PDB file of C-alpha atoms in Angstrom:
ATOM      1  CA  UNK A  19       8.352 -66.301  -4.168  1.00 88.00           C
ATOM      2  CA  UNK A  20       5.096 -66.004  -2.302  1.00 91.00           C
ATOM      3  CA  UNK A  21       6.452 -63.430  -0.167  1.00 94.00           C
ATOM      4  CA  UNK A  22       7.305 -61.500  -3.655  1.00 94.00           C
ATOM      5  CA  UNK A  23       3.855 -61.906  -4.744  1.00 96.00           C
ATOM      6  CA  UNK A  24       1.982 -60.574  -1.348  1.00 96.00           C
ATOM      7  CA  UNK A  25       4.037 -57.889  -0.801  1.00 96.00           C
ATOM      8  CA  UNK A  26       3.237 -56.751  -4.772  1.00 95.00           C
ATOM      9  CA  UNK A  27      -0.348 -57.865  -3.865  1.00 96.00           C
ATOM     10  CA  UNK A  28       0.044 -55.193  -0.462  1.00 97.00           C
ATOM     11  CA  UNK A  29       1.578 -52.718  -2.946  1.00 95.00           C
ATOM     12  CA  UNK A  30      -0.955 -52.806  -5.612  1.00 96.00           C
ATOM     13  CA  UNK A  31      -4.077 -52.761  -2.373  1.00 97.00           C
ATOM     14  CA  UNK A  32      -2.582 -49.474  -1.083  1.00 96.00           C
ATOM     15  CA  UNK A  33      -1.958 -47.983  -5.021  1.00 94.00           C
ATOM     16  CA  UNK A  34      -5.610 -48.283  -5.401  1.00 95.00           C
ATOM     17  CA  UNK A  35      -6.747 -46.907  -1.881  1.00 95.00           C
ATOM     18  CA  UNK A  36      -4.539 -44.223  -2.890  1.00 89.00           C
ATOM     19  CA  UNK A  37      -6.438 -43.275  -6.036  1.00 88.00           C
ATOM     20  CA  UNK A  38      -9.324 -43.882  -4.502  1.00 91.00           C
ATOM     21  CA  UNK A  39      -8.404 -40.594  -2.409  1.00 88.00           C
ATOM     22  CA  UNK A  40      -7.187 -39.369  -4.737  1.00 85.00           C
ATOM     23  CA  UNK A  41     -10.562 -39.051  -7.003  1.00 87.00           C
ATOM     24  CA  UNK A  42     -12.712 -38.422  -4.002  1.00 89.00           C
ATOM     25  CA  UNK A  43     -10.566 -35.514  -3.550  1.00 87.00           C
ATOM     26  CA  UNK A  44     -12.743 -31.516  -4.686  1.00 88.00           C
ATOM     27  CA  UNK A  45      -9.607 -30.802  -6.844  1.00 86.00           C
ATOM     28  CA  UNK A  46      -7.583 -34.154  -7.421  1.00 84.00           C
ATOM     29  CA  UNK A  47      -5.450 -32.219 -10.251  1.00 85.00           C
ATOM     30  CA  UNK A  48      -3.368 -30.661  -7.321  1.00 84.00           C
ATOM     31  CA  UNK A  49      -2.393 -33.505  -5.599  1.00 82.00           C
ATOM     32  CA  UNK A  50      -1.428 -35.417  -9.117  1.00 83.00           C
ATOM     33  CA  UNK A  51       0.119 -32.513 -10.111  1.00 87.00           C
ATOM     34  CA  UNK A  52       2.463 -32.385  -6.791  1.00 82.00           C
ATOM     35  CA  UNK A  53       3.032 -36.117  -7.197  1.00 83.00           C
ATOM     36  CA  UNK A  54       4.380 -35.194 -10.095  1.00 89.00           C
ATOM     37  CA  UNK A  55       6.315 -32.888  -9.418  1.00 86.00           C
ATOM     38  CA  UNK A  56       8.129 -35.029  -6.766  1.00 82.00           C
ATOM     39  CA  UNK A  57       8.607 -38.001  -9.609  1.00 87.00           C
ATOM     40  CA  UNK A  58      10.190 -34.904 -11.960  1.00 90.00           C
ATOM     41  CA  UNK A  59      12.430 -33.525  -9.005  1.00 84.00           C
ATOM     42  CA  UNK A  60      13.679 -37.039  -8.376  1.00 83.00           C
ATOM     43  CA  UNK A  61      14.187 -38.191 -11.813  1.00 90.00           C
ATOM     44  CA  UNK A  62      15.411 -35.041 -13.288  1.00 91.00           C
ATOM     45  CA  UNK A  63      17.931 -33.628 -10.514  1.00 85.00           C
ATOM     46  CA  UNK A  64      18.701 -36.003  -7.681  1.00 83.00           C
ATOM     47  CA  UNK A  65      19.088 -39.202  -9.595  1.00 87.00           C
ATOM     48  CA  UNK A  66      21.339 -37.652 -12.028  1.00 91.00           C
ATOM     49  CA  UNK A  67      23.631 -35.910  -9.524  1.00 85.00           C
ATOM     50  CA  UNK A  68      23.499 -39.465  -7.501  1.00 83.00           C
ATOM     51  CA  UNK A  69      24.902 -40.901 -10.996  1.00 87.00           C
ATOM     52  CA  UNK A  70      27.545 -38.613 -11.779  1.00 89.00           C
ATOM     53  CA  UNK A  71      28.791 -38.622  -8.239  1.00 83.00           C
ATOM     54  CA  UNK A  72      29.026 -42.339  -8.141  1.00 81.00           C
ATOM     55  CA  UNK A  73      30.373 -42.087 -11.645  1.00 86.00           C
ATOM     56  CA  UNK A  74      33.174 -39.764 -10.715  1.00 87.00           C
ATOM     57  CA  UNK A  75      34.018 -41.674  -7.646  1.00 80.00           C
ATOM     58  CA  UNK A  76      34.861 -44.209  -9.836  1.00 83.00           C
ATOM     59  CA  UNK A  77      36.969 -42.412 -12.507  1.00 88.00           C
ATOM     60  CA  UNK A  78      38.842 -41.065  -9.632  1.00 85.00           C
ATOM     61  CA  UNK A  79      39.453 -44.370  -8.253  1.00 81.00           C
ATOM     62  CA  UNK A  80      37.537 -44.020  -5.102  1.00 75.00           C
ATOM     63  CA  UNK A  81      36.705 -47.287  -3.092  1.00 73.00           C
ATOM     64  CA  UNK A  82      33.991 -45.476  -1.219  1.00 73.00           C
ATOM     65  CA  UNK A  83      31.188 -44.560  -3.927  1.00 74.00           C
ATOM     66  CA  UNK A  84      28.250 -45.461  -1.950  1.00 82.00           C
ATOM     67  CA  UNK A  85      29.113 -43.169   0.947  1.00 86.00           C
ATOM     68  CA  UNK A  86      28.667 -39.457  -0.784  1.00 85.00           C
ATOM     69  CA  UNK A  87      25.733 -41.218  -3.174  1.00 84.00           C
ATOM     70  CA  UNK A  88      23.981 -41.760   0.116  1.00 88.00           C
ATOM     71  CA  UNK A  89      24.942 -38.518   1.524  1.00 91.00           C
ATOM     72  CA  UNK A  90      23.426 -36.772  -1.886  1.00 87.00           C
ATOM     73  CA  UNK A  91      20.418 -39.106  -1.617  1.00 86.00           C
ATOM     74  CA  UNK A  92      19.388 -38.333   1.834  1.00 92.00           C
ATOM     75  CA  UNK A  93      20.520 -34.556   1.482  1.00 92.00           C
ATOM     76  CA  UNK A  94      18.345 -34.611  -1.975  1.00 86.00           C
ATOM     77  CA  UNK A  95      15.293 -36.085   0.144  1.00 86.00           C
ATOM     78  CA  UNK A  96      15.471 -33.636   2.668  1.00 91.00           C
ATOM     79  CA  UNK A  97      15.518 -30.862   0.510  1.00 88.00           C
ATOM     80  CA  UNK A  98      12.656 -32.161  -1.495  1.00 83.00           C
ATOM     81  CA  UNK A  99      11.049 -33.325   2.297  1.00 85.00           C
ATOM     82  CA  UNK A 100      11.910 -29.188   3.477  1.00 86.00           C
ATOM     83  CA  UNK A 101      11.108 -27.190  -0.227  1.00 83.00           C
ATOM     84  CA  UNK A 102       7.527 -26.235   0.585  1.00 80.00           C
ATOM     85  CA  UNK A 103       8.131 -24.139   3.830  1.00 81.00           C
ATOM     86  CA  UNK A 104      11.488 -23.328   2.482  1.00 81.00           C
ATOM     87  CA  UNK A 105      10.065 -21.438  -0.978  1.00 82.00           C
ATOM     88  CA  UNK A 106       6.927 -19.851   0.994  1.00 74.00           C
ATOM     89  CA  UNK A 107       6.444 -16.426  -0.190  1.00 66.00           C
ATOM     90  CA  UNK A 108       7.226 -13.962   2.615  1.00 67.00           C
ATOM     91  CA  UNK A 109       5.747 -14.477   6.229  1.00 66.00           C
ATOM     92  CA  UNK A 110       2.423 -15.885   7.263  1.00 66.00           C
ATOM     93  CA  UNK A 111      -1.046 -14.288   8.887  1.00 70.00           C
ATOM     94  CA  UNK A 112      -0.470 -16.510  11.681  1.00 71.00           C
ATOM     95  CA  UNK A 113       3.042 -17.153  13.534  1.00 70.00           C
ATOM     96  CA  UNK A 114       1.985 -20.101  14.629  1.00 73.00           C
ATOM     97  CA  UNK A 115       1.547 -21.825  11.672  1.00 70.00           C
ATOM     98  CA  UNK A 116       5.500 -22.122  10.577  1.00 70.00           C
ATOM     99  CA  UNK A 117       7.196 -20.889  13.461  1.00 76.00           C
ATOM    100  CA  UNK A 118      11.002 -22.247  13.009  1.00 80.00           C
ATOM    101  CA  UNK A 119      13.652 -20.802  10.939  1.00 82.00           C
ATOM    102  CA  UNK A 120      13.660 -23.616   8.067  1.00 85.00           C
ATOM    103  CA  UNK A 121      16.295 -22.281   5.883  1.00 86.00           C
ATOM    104  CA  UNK A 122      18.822 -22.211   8.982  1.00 91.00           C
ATOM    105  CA  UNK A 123      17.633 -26.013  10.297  1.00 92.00           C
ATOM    106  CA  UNK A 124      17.502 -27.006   6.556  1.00 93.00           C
ATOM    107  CA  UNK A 125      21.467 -25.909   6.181  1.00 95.00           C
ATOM    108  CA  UNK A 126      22.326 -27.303   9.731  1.00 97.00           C
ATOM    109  CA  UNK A 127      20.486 -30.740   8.447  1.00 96.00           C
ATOM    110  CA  UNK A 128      22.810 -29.924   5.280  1.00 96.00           C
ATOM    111  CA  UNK A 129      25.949 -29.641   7.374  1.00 97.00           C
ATOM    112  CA  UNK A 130      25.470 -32.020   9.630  1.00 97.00           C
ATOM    113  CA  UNK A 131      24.976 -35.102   6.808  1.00 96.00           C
ATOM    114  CA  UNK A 132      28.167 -33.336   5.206  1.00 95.00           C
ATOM    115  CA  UNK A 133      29.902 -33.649   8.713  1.00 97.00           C
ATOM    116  CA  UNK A 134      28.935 -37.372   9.458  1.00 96.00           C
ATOM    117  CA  UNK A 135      29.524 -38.227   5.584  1.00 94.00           C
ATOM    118  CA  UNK A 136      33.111 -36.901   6.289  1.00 93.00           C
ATOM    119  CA  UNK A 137      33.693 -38.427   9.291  1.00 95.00           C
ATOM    120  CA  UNK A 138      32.367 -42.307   7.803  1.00 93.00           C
ATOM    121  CA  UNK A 139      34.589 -41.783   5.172  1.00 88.00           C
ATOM    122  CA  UNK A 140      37.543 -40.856   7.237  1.00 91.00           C
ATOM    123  CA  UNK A 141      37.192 -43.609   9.712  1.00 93.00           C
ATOM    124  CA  UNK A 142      36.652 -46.120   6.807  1.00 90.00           C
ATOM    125  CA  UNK A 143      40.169 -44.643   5.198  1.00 87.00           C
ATOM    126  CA  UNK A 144      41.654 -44.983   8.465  1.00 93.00           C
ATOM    127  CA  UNK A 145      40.658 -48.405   9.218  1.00 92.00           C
ATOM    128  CA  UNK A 146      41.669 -49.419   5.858  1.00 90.00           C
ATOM    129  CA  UNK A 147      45.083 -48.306   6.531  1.00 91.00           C
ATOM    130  CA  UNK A 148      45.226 -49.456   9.798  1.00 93.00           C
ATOM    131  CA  UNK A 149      44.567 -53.251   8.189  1.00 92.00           C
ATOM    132  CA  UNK A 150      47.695 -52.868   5.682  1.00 91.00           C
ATOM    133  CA  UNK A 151      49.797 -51.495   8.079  1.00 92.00           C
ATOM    134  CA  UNK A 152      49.056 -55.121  10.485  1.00 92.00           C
ATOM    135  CA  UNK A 153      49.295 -56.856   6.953  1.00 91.00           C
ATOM    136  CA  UNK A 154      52.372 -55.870   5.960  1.00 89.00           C
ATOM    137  CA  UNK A 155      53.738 -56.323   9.463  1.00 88.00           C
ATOM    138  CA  UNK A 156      52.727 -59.351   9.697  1.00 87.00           C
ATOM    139  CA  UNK A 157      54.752 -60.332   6.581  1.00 85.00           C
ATOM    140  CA  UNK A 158      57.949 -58.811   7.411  1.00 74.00           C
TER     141      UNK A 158
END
């Protein structure tokens, strides 16, 4: 329980260095306002779409629900993670400043957690059915 209480205790220290900066900041309202943002963004798109995933895992009788909502929740933090250089408005003074190709990386990051999410899945089903096929040998 002590352990509980200093890691709150931690918590709570950094909240308030955090609005600290926060108020020392020329023009805090931005930097609320993109906190904000990122609570709505969570709360209003990826939590949902974690929920009705995981909800129609279940009604489908899926015994892996926690692999796609983990999928969706890393995919939904990337996206959030890659939205500001993805949404910039046309090209940039200097080159230097974002010189990849974001939207291509952002969909290869998109395919590749797709891919591996796949492939987990697949080698869970196939160990699964592995084990009943030994089971049911061993029976017989």
């Amino acid at each position: 329980m002590a352990f509980r209480y200093a890691v709150g205790g931690f918590g709570l220290a950094v909240m308030a260095f955090g609005g600290l900066l926060l108020v020392r900041e020329p023009e805090p309202w931005r930097i609320a306002l993109w906190l904000a943002g990122g609570v709505l963004v969570h709360d209003g798109l990826i939590a949902p779409l974690v929920i009705a995933v995981g909800a129609l895992c279940a009604a489908a009788g899926l015994r892996l629900r926690g692999v796609p909502r983990a999928a969706l929740v890393v995919a939904g933090s990337l996206t959030v993670i890659a939205l500001p250089p993805l949404l910039r408005p046309g090209g940039v003074a200097n080159a230097s400043v974002l010189p990849l190709d974001y939207a291509r990386n952002w969909l290869l990051a998109m395919a590749a957690i797709g891919v591996l999410t796949a492939a987990y899945a697949g080698a869970r089903a196939w160990a699964r059915a592995r084990a009943r096929r030994r089971r049911a040998a061993l029976r017989s």
